[in-house]
Amino acid sequence: MPPIVVKPPTLQALWRSLPSFGGARRYLAGGTDLVAGANAAPAGVKARPKGGSFDRTEVWVDISGLKELRGIKETKTSLMIGAGAKIAELEASPLVRRWLPVLSAAIPHFASPSLRNMATIGGNAANASPCADAVCALCAEKAQVLLEFKGKRRKLALPALFKGPKKTVLRKDELIVAFEVPKWKHSGAYLKLGPRSYFGISKAAVAAALEMDGEKVRSVCIALASVAPVPLLAVKTANYLCGRMLNEENARTAAALVKTEVSPITDVRSEAGYRREMCGVLLERALNSIASGVSGIN
Amino acid sequence: MKKESIRLEAVNGVFRISLTVNGVKKNFAVKNNEFLLNALRRYGYKGAKKGCDTGDCGSCTVIFNGKPALACLIPAFTAHGAEITTIEGVGTVRNPHPLQEAFVEAGAVQCGFCIPGMILSSKHLLDVNPSPSEDDIKKYLDGNLCRCTGYVKQIQAVKMAAKKIKKA
């Protein structure tokens, strides 16, 4: 850990004092990823993760005190979720429960209750892990992410934030400040396949958000976790489903299609072939559960 | 009035922080690579156990600013100004918390290593939800691993404690 830690009280104070912080710096929010990585180094090995910037970091900027990053607000057309909102806050929020069925379904799968009290939604995105449950769910909710650097803001579609495993398009010192999630009348499901029902990192996960127009699908967004270098949007599959009836046959075709869109790898958690197959199975289950009116079934 | 940033700087690798542990104000000198768990144990709060050190097992659970959190993942310096409850602040041998009594009565304690974390997680559950269902209890204790029992007794214990607390 670094010799200097700075905790600015406001965003303005952060931008004002940023030049005085010196060389390499990193933002510290919930700490569950930044810190766990260093702790997991095998006993006796002094070096930090190879190639990691951990040892070169001289200053940690603790952003947990920034009130601008807190809270969940409702506007006419969207929900604004502060990047510093803890996962447990989202879990307890009536707004999230009302408007974001996919995220609500995903949160019980997000680590353990005590970790949900620590981890922030902004950190979940900044860490850029392809298996992040909350991020995958937000992608399906059609979320946008707001970035800020010295008062200048830019807005991206959330999937565009990610460049690869643990890599984002964030520029130096740029901060994720909020997520803007549109309010639309959809049902959703989040199905995750892990080593256990709860508290495990996924082998594959499917987030599906669907708005119906009578019998037909008006709008659909499907995101997948752990089966590509980044949280993946299944655009082809979504295009196929759009305007079609939501029945078992179409769900089966969509399941076959989604398997051609993913690019899973074999690693410690699972095998590529199995992951690809399970994407189809999970999507079919998700679509059928939405069709039978059981929103957000796990 | 402009609020200025709190700046903590390690002098010879040591941060000086002040925090509240179990209702008592304390000053800790913590190393810059030290975690809250290690600092707490060094200052005598040995009820918080060091299990996996990576946030998986839950044996280091403490109540951090009102919510259960994992002390092994909290850099000690970020506890500056925090309020912490450890198992030492929950009950004593002579005057145990209803949860602690219930854990003993139900036979939920075998080796005991996971129990401080279990008690603190359950205590927070009962604080926010005085009559939890079995499902609530299971979900709440999700992050507290026990390698001796099959979790059945702990769930019974939390149910017993909930009844005890309501009667009292």
CSV table of C-alpha atoms in Angstrom, one decimal:
chain,number,residue,atom,x,y,z
A,1,MET,CA,0.0,0.0,0.0
A,2,PRO,CA,1.1,3.5,-0.6
A,3,PRO,CA,2.8,5.9,1.9
A,4,ILE,CA,0.3,8.6,1.3
A,5,VAL,CA,-3.5,8.5,1.4
A,6,VAL,CA,-5.6,11.5,0.6
A,7,LYS,CA,-9.4,11.7,1.3
A,8,PRO,CA,-11.0,14.7,-0.4
A,9,PRO,CA,-14.4,15.7,1.0
A,10,THR,CA,-15.8,16.9,-2.3
A,11,LEU,CA,-15.3,16.4,-6.0
A,12,GLN,CA,-14.2,20.1,-6.3
A,13,ALA,CA,-11.6,19.6,-3.6
A,14,LEU,CA,-10.4,16.5,-5.4
A,15,TRP,CA,-9.9,18.3,-8.7
A,16,ARG,CA,-8.4,21.3,-7.0
A,17,SER,CA,-5.8,19.4,-5.1
A,18,LEU,CA,-5.1,16.7,-7.6
A,19,PRO,CA,-1.8,18.2,-8.9
A,20,SER,CA,-0.4,18.2,-5.4
A,21,PHE,CA,-0.9,14.5,-5.0
A,22,GLY,CA,2.3,13.6,-6.8
A,23,GLY,CA,3.3,10.8,-9.2
A,24,ALA,CA,1.3,7.6,-9.6
A,25,ARG,CA,-2.1,7.6,-8.0
A,26,ARG,CA,-5.1,5.3,-7.8
A,27,TYR,CA,-8.7,5.8,-6.7
A,28,LEU,CA,-9.8,3.7,-3.7
A,29,ALA,CA,-13.5,3.2,-3.2
A,30,GLY,CA,-14.8,0.0,-1.5
A,31,GLY,CA,-11.3,-1.6,-1.7
A,32,THR,CA,-12.7,-5.1,-2.3
A,33,ASP,CA,-10.8,-5.5,-5.6
A,34,LEU,CA,-7.8,-3.2,-5.2
A,35,VAL,CA,-7.0,-4.6,-1.8
A,36,ALA,CA,-7.9,-8.3,-2.3
A,37,GLY,CA,-5.5,-8.6,-5.2
A,38,ALA,CA,-2.5,-7.7,-3.1
A,39,ASN,CA,-3.6,-9.9,-0.2
A,40,ALA,CA,-4.0,-13.0,-2.4
A,41,ALA,CA,-0.3,-13.1,-3.3
A,42,PRO,CA,1.0,-16.4,-2.2
A,43,ALA,CA,2.7,-16.5,1.2
A,44,GLY,CA,6.4,-15.8,1.1
A,45,VAL,CA,6.2,-14.0,-2.2
A,46,LYS,CA,6.9,-10.4,-1.6
A,47,ALA,CA,6.3,-9.1,-5.1
A,48,ARG,CA,2.9,-7.6,-6.0
A,49,PRO,CA,1.0,-9.2,-8.9
A,50,LYS,CA,3.3,-9.2,-11.9
A,51,GLY,CA,2.9,-6.2,-14.1
A,52,GLY,CA,0.4,-4.8,-11.6
A,53,SER,CA,0.7,-1.1,-10.8
A,54,PHE,CA,0.3,-1.8,-7.1
A,55,ASP,CA,3.9,-1.3,-6.1
A,56,ARG,CA,4.4,1.8,-8.2
A,57,THR,CA,1.4,3.5,-6.8
A,58,GLU,CA,2.5,6.3,-4.5
A,59,VAL,CA,-0.8,7.9,-3.6
A,60,TRP,CA,-4.2,6.4,-3.0
A,61,VAL,CA,-7.0,8.8,-3.4
A,62,ASP,CA,-9.8,7.6,-1.1
A,63,ILE,CA,-13.0,8.7,-2.8
A,64,SER,CA,-15.4,7.1,-0.3
A,65,GLY,CA,-16.0,10.6,1.3
A,66,LEU,CA,-17.2,12.2,-1.9
A,67,LYS,CA,-20.9,13.0,-1.4
A,68,GLU,CA,-21.3,13.8,-5.1
A,69,LEU,CA,-20.8,10.1,-5.9
A,70,ARG,CA,-23.5,8.9,-3.5
A,71,GLY,CA,-27.2,8.2,-3.7
A,72,ILE,CA,-29.8,7.0,-6.2
A,73,LYS,CA,-31.9,9.7,-7.8
A,74,GLU,CA,-34.9,9.5,-10.1
A,75,THR,CA,-35.4,11.9,-13.0
A,76,LYS,CA,-38.3,11.9,-15.5
A,77,THR,CA,-36.7,9.4,-17.8
A,78,SER,CA,-34.0,7.7,-15.9
A,79,LEU,CA,-32.3,6.7,-12.6
A,80,MET,CA,-29.1,8.3,-11.7
A,81,ILE,CA,-27.0,5.9,-9.6
A,82,GLY,CA,-23.9,7.4,-8.0
A,83,ALA,CA,-20.7,5.5,-8.6
A,84,GLY,CA,-20.0,5.5,-4.9
A,85,ALA,CA,-23.3,3.7,-4.1
A,86,LYS,CA,-22.7,0.5,-2.2
A,87,ILE,CA,-24.2,-2.7,-3.7
A,88,ALA,CA,-26.1,-3.1,-0.4
A,89,GLU,CA,-27.7,0.3,-1.0
A,90,LEU,CA,-28.9,-0.8,-4.4
A,91,GLU,CA,-30.3,-3.9,-2.9
A,92,ALA,CA,-32.3,-1.9,-0.4
A,93,SER,CA,-33.5,0.8,-2.8
A,94,PRO,CA,-37.2,0.8,-3.8
A,95,LEU,CA,-36.2,2.7,-7.0
A,96,VAL,CA,-33.9,-0.1,-8.1
A,97,ARG,CA,-36.5,-2.7,-7.3
A,98,ARG,CA,-39.2,-0.8,-9.2
A,99,TRP,CA,-37.2,0.1,-12.4
A,100,LEU,CA,-34.3,-2.3,-12.7
A,101,PRO,CA,-35.5,-5.9,-12.6
A,102,VAL,CA,-32.3,-7.3,-14.0
A,103,LEU,CA,-30.0,-5.6,-11.5
A,104,SER,CA,-32.4,-6.6,-8.7
A,105,ALA,CA,-32.1,-10.2,-9.8
A,106,ALA,CA,-28.3,-10.0,-10.1
A,107,ILE,CA,-27.5,-8.5,-6.7
A,108,PRO,CA,-28.2,-11.6,-4.6
A,109,HIS,CA,-25.5,-13.3,-6.7
A,110,PHE,CA,-23.0,-10.5,-6.0
A,111,ALA,CA,-20.4,-11.9,-3.6
A,112,SER,CA,-21.6,-12.1,0.1
A,113,PRO,CA,-23.7,-9.7,2.2
A,114,SER,CA,-20.6,-8.2,4.0
A,115,LEU,CA,-18.8,-7.6,0.7
A,116,ARG,CA,-22.0,-6.0,-0.7
A,117,ASN,CA,-21.7,-3.6,2.3
A,118,MET,CA,-18.2,-2.6,1.1
A,119,ALA,CA,-18.1,-2.8,-2.7
A,120,THR,CA,-19.4,0.1,-4.8
A,121,ILE,CA,-21.0,-0.1,-8.2
A,122,GLY,CA,-18.4,2.3,-9.7
A,123,GLY,CA,-15.6,0.1,-8.5
A,124,ASN,CA,-17.3,-2.9,-10.0
A,125,ALA,CA,-17.1,-1.2,-13.3
A,126,ALA,CA,-13.7,0.4,-12.9
A,127,ASN,CA,-12.2,-3.0,-12.1
A,128,ALA,CA,-13.4,-4.1,-15.6
A,129,SER,CA,-13.7,-7.8,-14.8
A,130,PRO,CA,-15.7,-9.6,-17.4
A,131,CYS,CA,-17.5,-11.6,-14.7
A,132,ALA,CA,-18.8,-8.6,-12.7
A,133,ASP,CA,-22.4,-9.4,-12.0
A,134,ALA,CA,-23.7,-5.9,-11.3
A,135,VAL,CA,-22.0,-4.5,-14.4
A,136,CYS,CA,-23.4,-7.2,-16.7
A,137,ALA,CA,-26.9,-6.5,-15.3
A,138,LEU,CA,-26.5,-2.8,-15.9
A,139,CYS,CA,-25.4,-3.4,-19.5
A,140,ALA,CA,-28.7,-5.3,-20.1
A,141,GLU,CA,-30.6,-2.4,-18.5
A,142,LYS,CA,-29.1,-0.2,-21.2
A,143,ALA,CA,-27.1,1.9,-18.7
A,144,GLN,CA,-24.8,4.8,-19.6
A,145,VAL,CA,-21.8,5.7,-17.6
A,146,LEU,CA,-20.8,9.2,-16.7
A,147,LEU,CA,-17.1,10.0,-16.5
A,148,GLU,CA,-15.5,13.2,-15.1
A,149,PHE,CA,-12.1,14.8,-15.2
A,150,LYS,CA,-11.7,18.2,-13.6
A,151,GLY,CA,-15.3,19.2,-14.1
A,152,LYS,CA,-15.5,18.0,-17.7
A,153,ARG,CA,-17.9,15.2,-18.2
A,154,ARG,CA,-18.4,12.6,-20.9
A,155,LYS,CA,-21.0,10.0,-21.3
A,156,LEU,CA,-20.6,6.5,-22.7
A,157,ALA,CA,-22.8,3.5,-23.2
A,158,LEU,CA,-21.6,1.2,-20.4
A,159,PRO,CA,-20.3,-1.6,-22.6
A,160,ALA,CA,-18.1,0.9,-24.4
A,161,LEU,CA,-16.2,1.5,-21.1
A,162,PHE,CA,-14.4,-1.8,-21.4
A,163,LYS,CA,-11.4,-2.6,-23.6
A,164,GLY,CA,-10.4,-6.0,-22.2
A,165,PRO,CA,-10.0,-7.9,-19.0
A,166,LYS,CA,-9.2,-5.3,-16.3
A,167,LYS,CA,-8.8,-2.6,-19.0
A,168,THR,CA,-11.1,0.4,-19.5
A,169,VAL,CA,-11.1,3.5,-21.7
A,170,LEU,CA,-10.7,5.7,-18.5
A,171,ARG,CA,-8.0,8.3,-19.0
A,172,LYS,CA,-5.5,9.2,-16.4
A,173,ASP,CA,-7.2,10.4,-13.2
A,174,GLU,CA,-10.6,10.3,-14.9
A,175,LEU,CA,-13.3,9.2,-12.5
A,176,ILE,CA,-16.6,7.3,-12.9
A,177,VAL,CA,-19.1,9.5,-11.2
A,178,ALA,CA,-22.5,8.0,-12.0
A,179,PHE,CA,-24.6,5.6,-14.1
A,180,GLU,CA,-27.6,6.8,-15.9
A,181,VAL,CA,-30.1,4.0,-16.4
A,182,PRO,CA,-33.2,4.7,-18.6
A,183,LYS,CA,-36.6,3.9,-17.2
A,184,TRP,CA,-38.4,1.5,-19.5
A,185,LYS,CA,-41.2,-0.9,-18.9
A,186,HIS,CA,-39.4,-4.2,-19.1
A,187,SER,CA,-39.1,-7.5,-17.3
A,188,GLY,CA,-35.8,-9.1,-16.7
A,189,ALA,CA,-33.9,-12.1,-15.5
A,190,TYR,CA,-30.3,-12.7,-14.4
A,191,LEU,CA,-29.1,-16.3,-14.4
A,192,LYS,CA,-25.7,-17.2,-13.2
A,193,LEU,CA,-23.9,-20.5,-13.3
A,194,GLY,CA,-21.2,-20.7,-10.6
A,195,PRO,CA,-19.6,-23.3,-8.4
A,196,ARG,CA,-22.4,-22.8,-5.9
A,197,SER,CA,-25.8,-21.2,-5.9
A,198,TYR,CA,-24.5,-18.1,-4.1
A,199,PHE,CA,-21.1,-16.5,-3.4
A,200,GLY,CA,-19.0,-17.7,-6.3
A,201,ILE,CA,-17.5,-16.2,-9.4
A,202,SER,CA,-19.5,-17.1,-12.4
A,203,LYS,CA,-18.6,-19.7,-15.1
A,204,ALA,CA,-21.2,-17.9,-17.2
A,205,ALA,CA,-24.0,-15.5,-16.6
A,206,VAL,CA,-26.8,-14.1,-18.7
A,207,ALA,CA,-28.7,-10.9,-18.1
A,208,ALA,CA,-31.8,-10.3,-20.2
A,209,ALA,CA,-34.2,-7.3,-20.3
A,210,LEU,CA,-37.3,-7.5,-22.4
A,211,GLU,CA,-40.1,-5.1,-23.2
A,212,MET,CA,-43.2,-6.6,-24.7
A,213,ASP,CA,-45.7,-5.1,-27.1
A,214,GLY,CA,-48.7,-7.4,-26.7
A,215,GLU,CA,-47.5,-10.8,-27.8
A,216,LYS,CA,-44.4,-9.5,-29.5
A,217,VAL,CA,-41.0,-8.4,-28.3
A,218,ARG,CA,-40.7,-4.6,-28.6
A,219,SER,CA,-37.2,-4.1,-27.2
A,220,VAL,CA,-34.7,-6.5,-25.8
A,221,CYS,CA,-31.1,-6.3,-24.4
A,222,ILE,CA,-29.0,-9.3,-23.6
A,223,ALA,CA,-25.7,-9.1,-21.7
A,224,LEU,CA,-23.4,-12.0,-20.8
A,225,ALA,CA,-20.6,-12.3,-18.2
A,226,SER,CA,-17.5,-14.4,-18.1
A,227,VAL,CA,-17.8,-15.6,-21.7
A,228,ALA,CA,-15.8,-12.8,-23.5
A,229,PRO,CA,-12.9,-10.5,-22.6
A,230,VAL,CA,-15.5,-7.8,-21.6
A,231,PRO,CA,-19.1,-7.8,-20.4
A,232,LEU,CA,-20.7,-8.7,-23.7
A,233,LEU,CA,-23.8,-7.4,-25.4
A,234,ALA,CA,-25.4,-10.1,-27.6
A,235,VAL,CA,-26.5,-7.8,-30.4
A,236,LYS,CA,-27.3,-10.4,-33.1
A,237,THR,CA,-29.5,-12.4,-30.7
A,238,ALA,CA,-31.3,-9.3,-29.5
A,239,ASN,CA,-31.9,-8.2,-33.1
A,240,TYR,CA,-33.3,-11.7,-33.9
A,241,LEU,CA,-35.8,-11.6,-31.0
A,242,CYS,CA,-37.0,-8.0,-31.7
A,243,GLY,CA,-40.4,-8.0,-33.2
A,244,ARG,CA,-40.8,-11.8,-32.8
A,245,MET,CA,-43.2,-13.7,-30.5
A,246,LEU,CA,-41.7,-14.8,-27.2
A,247,ASN,CA,-42.3,-18.5,-27.4
A,248,GLU,CA,-40.3,-21.7,-26.7
A,249,GLU,CA,-39.3,-22.1,-30.4
A,250,ASN,CA,-37.9,-18.6,-30.7
A,251,ALA,CA,-36.1,-18.9,-27.4
A,252,ARG,CA,-34.4,-22.1,-28.7
A,253,THR,CA,-33.3,-20.3,-31.9
A,254,ALA,CA,-32.0,-17.4,-29.8
A,255,ALA,CA,-30.1,-19.8,-27.6
A,256,ALA,CA,-28.4,-21.3,-30.6
A,257,LEU,CA,-27.6,-17.8,-31.9
A,258,VAL,CA,-26.1,-16.6,-28.7
A,259,LYS,CA,-23.6,-19.4,-28.7
A,260,THR,CA,-22.1,-18.0,-31.9
A,261,GLU,CA,-21.7,-14.5,-30.3
A,262,VAL,CA,-19.6,-15.5,-27.3
A,263,SER,CA,-15.9,-16.1,-27.1
A,264,PRO,CA,-15.2,-17.9,-23.9
A,265,ILE,CA,-11.9,-19.2,-22.8
A,266,THR,CA,-10.8,-22.2,-20.7
A,267,ASP,CA,-9.4,-21.1,-17.3
A,268,VAL,CA,-9.4,-22.2,-13.6
A,269,ARG,CA,-13.1,-21.7,-13.3
A,270,SER,CA,-14.4,-23.6,-16.4
A,271,GLU,CA,-13.9,-24.8,-19.9
A,272,ALA,CA,-14.6,-22.8,-23.1
A,273,GLY,CA,-16.9,-25.4,-24.7
A,274,TYR,CA,-19.0,-25.9,-21.6
A,275,ARG,CA,-19.3,-22.1,-21.1
A,276,ARG,CA,-20.5,-21.6,-24.7
A,277,GLU,CA,-23.1,-24.4,-24.3
A,278,MET,CA,-24.3,-23.0,-21.0
A,279,CYS,CA,-24.8,-19.5,-22.5
A,280,GLY,CA,-27.5,-21.1,-24.7
A,281,VAL,CA,-29.1,-23.0,-21.8
A,282,LEU,CA,-29.1,-19.9,-19.5
A,283,LEU,CA,-30.6,-17.7,-22.2
A,284,GLU,CA,-33.3,-20.1,-23.0
A,285,ARG,CA,-34.2,-20.5,-19.3
A,286,ALA,CA,-34.1,-16.7,-18.9
A,287,LEU,CA,-36.4,-16.1,-21.9
A,288,ASN,CA,-38.8,-18.8,-20.8
A,289,SER,CA,-39.0,-17.5,-17.3
A,290,ILE,CA,-39.8,-14.0,-18.6
A,291,ALA,CA,-42.4,-15.5,-21.0
A,292,SER,CA,-44.1,-17.2,-18.1
A,293,GLY,CA,-44.3,-13.9,-16.3
A,294,VAL,CA,-41.9,-14.8,-13.5
A,295,SER,CA,-39.8,-11.7,-13.6
A,296,GLY,CA,-36.3,-11.9,-12.3
A,297,ILE,CA,-36.3,-15.6,-11.4
A,298,ASN,CA,-33.0,-17.1,-10.4
B,1,MET,CA,-16.1,27.2,4.8
B,2,LYS,CA,-14.1,25.2,2.4
B,3,LYS,CA,-13.6,21.6,3.6
B,4,GLU,CA,-10.1,20.4,3.0
B,5,SER,CA,-8.9,17.0,2.2
B,6,ILE,CA,-7.9,14.7,4.9
B,7,ARG,CA,-4.3,13.8,4.2
B,8,LEU,CA,-2.7,10.9,5.9
B,9,GLU,CA,1.0,10.4,5.5
B,10,ALA,CA,3.0,7.5,6.8
B,11,VAL,CA,6.0,8.7,8.8
B,12,ASN,CA,8.6,6.0,8.8
B,13,GLY,CA,6.0,3.7,7.3
B,14,VAL,CA,3.4,4.4,10.1
B,15,PHE,CA,0.1,6.2,10.0
B,16,ARG,CA,-1.4,7.6,13.1
B,17,ILE,CA,-5.2,7.2,13.1
B,18,SER,CA,-8.0,7.6,15.6
B,19,LEU,CA,-11.1,5.5,15.6
B,20,THR,CA,-13.8,4.2,18.0
B,21,VAL,CA,-13.7,0.5,18.9
B,22,ASN,CA,-16.6,-0.9,20.9
B,23,GLY,CA,-17.6,2.6,21.9
B,24,VAL,CA,-14.1,3.6,23.2
B,25,LYS,CA,-12.0,6.2,21.4
B,26,LYS,CA,-8.6,4.8,20.4
B,27,ASN,CA,-5.5,6.0,18.7
B,28,PHE,CA,-3.7,3.4,16.6
B,29,ALA,CA,-0.4,3.5,14.9
B,30,VAL,CA,-0.8,1.4,11.8
B,31,LYS,CA,1.8,0.4,9.2
B,32,ASN,CA,1.1,1.6,5.7
B,33,ASN,CA,0.8,-2.0,4.4
B,34,GLU,CA,-1.3,-3.2,7.3
B,35,PHE,CA,-4.9,-4.2,7.2
B,36,LEU,CA,-7.5,-3.4,9.8
B,37,LEU,CA,-7.7,-7.0,10.9
B,38,ASN,CA,-4.0,-7.2,11.7
B,39,ALA,CA,-4.1,-3.8,13.5
B,40,LEU,CA,-7.1,-4.9,15.6
B,41,ARG,CA,-5.4,-8.1,16.6
B,42,ARG,CA,-2.2,-6.3,17.4
B,43,TYR,CA,-4.1,-4.0,19.7
B,44,GLY,CA,-5.7,-6.9,21.6
B,45,TYR,CA,-9.0,-7.4,19.7
B,46,LYS,CA,-8.2,-11.0,19.0
B,47,GLY,CA,-11.8,-12.1,18.5
B,48,ALA,CA,-11.6,-11.1,14.9
B,49,LYS,CA,-10.0,-14.1,13.2
B,50,LYS,CA,-7.6,-14.3,10.4
B,51,GLY,CA,-8.8,-17.0,8.0
B,52,CYS,CA,-8.3,-16.6,4.2
B,53,ASP,CA,-7.2,-13.0,4.1
B,54,THR,CA,-9.0,-12.5,0.7
B,55,GLY,CA,-12.6,-11.8,1.8
B,56,ASP,CA,-13.9,-15.3,1.2
B,57,CYS,CA,-14.4,-16.9,4.6
B,58,GLY,CA,-16.0,-14.2,6.8
B,59,SER,CA,-14.1,-15.0,10.0
B,60,CYS,CA,-12.7,-11.5,10.2
B,61,THR,CA,-16.2,-9.9,10.1
B,62,VAL,CA,-16.5,-6.7,12.2
B,63,ILE,CA,-19.3,-4.1,12.2
B,64,PHE,CA,-17.7,-1.1,10.4
B,65,ASN,CA,-19.7,2.1,10.6
B,66,GLY,CA,-22.9,0.1,11.2
B,67,LYS,CA,-22.6,-2.6,8.6
B,68,PRO,CA,-20.8,-6.0,8.7
B,69,ALA,CA,-17.6,-5.7,6.7
B,70,LEU,CA,-14.4,-7.8,6.3
B,71,ALA,CA,-11.5,-6.4,8.3
B,72,CYS,CA,-9.0,-8.4,6.2
B,73,LEU,CA,-9.9,-6.2,3.2
B,74,ILE,CA,-9.9,-2.8,4.9
B,75,PRO,CA,-6.6,-1.0,4.7
B,76,ALA,CA,-6.1,0.0,8.3
B,77,PHE,CA,-5.6,3.7,7.5
B,78,THR,CA,-9.1,4.0,6.0
B,79,ALA,CA,-10.5,3.2,9.5
B,80,HIS,CA,-9.5,6.8,10.5
B,81,GLY,CA,-12.6,8.2,12.1
B,82,ALA,CA,-14.6,5.0,11.8
B,83,GLU,CA,-16.7,3.3,14.4
B,84,ILE,CA,-16.0,-0.4,14.8
B,85,THR,CA,-17.7,-3.2,16.8
B,86,THR,CA,-15.8,-6.4,17.3
B,87,ILE,CA,-17.0,-9.5,19.1
B,88,GLU,CA,-15.4,-8.1,22.3
B,89,GLY,CA,-18.0,-5.4,22.2
B,90,VAL,CA,-21.0,-7.8,21.9
B,91,GLY,CA,-21.0,-9.6,25.2
B,92,THR,CA,-18.7,-11.0,27.9
B,93,VAL,CA,-18.3,-14.5,29.4
B,94,ARG,CA,-20.4,-13.5,32.4
B,95,ASN,CA,-22.9,-11.4,30.5
B,96,PRO,CA,-23.2,-13.0,27.0
B,97,HIS,CA,-25.4,-11.6,24.2
B,98,PRO,CA,-28.6,-13.6,23.6
B,99,LEU,CA,-27.0,-14.7,20.3
B,100,GLN,CA,-24.0,-16.1,22.1
B,101,GLU,CA,-26.2,-18.0,24.6
B,102,ALA,CA,-28.2,-19.4,21.7
B,103,PHE,CA,-25.1,-20.5,19.8
B,104,VAL,CA,-23.9,-22.4,22.9
B,105,GLU,CA,-27.4,-23.9,23.6
B,106,ALA,CA,-27.9,-25.0,20.1
B,107,GLY,CA,-24.5,-26.6,19.9
B,108,ALA,CA,-23.6,-24.4,17.0
B,109,VAL,CA,-20.0,-24.0,18.2
B,110,GLN,CA,-17.4,-26.7,17.4
B,111,CYS,CA,-13.9,-25.4,16.9
B,112,GLY,CA,-15.3,-21.9,17.2
B,113,PHE,CA,-13.0,-20.2,14.7
B,114,CYS,CA,-15.9,-18.9,12.5
B,115,ILE,CA,-18.2,-18.0,15.4
B,116,PRO,CA,-17.2,-14.3,16.0
B,117,GLY,CA,-17.9,-13.5,12.4
B,118,MET,CA,-21.1,-15.6,12.5
B,119,ILE,CA,-22.3,-13.8,15.6
B,120,LEU,CA,-21.6,-10.3,14.2
B,121,SER,CA,-23.3,-11.0,10.9
B,122,SER,CA,-26.3,-12.5,12.7
B,123,LYS,CA,-26.4,-9.6,15.2
B,124,HIS,CA,-26.7,-7.1,12.3
B,125,LEU,CA,-29.4,-9.3,10.8
B,126,LEU,CA,-31.4,-9.3,14.0
B,127,ASP,CA,-30.8,-5.5,14.4
B,128,VAL,CA,-32.4,-4.8,11.0
B,129,ASN,CA,-34.8,-7.7,10.9
B,130,PRO,CA,-35.9,-8.9,14.3
B,131,SER,CA,-37.9,-11.9,12.9
B,132,PRO,CA,-36.0,-13.3,10.0
B,133,SER,CA,-37.1,-16.3,8.0
B,134,GLU,CA,-34.9,-19.3,7.6
B,135,ASP,CA,-34.2,-18.1,4.1
B,136,ASP,CA,-33.2,-14.6,5.4
B,137,ILE,CA,-30.8,-16.2,7.8
B,138,LYS,CA,-29.2,-18.5,5.1
B,139,LYS,CA,-28.7,-15.5,2.8
B,140,TYR,CA,-27.3,-13.4,5.5
B,141,LEU,CA,-24.8,-15.9,6.7
B,142,ASP,CA,-23.8,-16.7,3.1
B,143,GLY,CA,-20.4,-15.1,3.5
B,144,ASN,CA,-19.5,-16.9,6.8
B,145,LEU,CA,-18.0,-20.2,6.1
B,146,CYS,CA,-17.8,-23.0,8.7
B,147,ARG,CA,-15.8,-26.2,8.1
B,148,CYS,CA,-17.0,-28.1,11.2
B,149,THR,CA,-20.8,-28.1,11.2
B,150,GLY,CA,-23.3,-28.3,8.4
B,151,TYR,CA,-24.7,-24.8,9.2
B,152,VAL,CA,-28.0,-26.3,10.6
B,153,LYS,CA,-27.2,-25.5,14.2
B,154,GLN,CA,-26.2,-22.0,13.5
B,155,ILE,CA,-29.5,-21.3,11.7
B,156,GLN,CA,-31.4,-22.8,14.7
B,157,ALA,CA,-29.3,-20.6,17.0
B,158,VAL,CA,-30.2,-17.4,15.2
B,159,LYS,CA,-33.9,-18.4,15.3
B,160,MET,CA,-33.6,-19.1,19.1
B,161,ALA,CA,-31.8,-15.8,19.7
B,162,ALA,CA,-34.5,-13.9,17.7
B,163,LYS,CA,-37.1,-15.3,20.1
B,164,LYS,CA,-35.0,-14.6,23.2
B,165,ILE,CA,-34.5,-11.0,22.1
B,166,LYS,CA,-38.2,-10.5,21.4
B,167,LYS,CA,-39.1,-11.8,24.9
B,168,ALA,CA,-36.6,-9.6,26.7
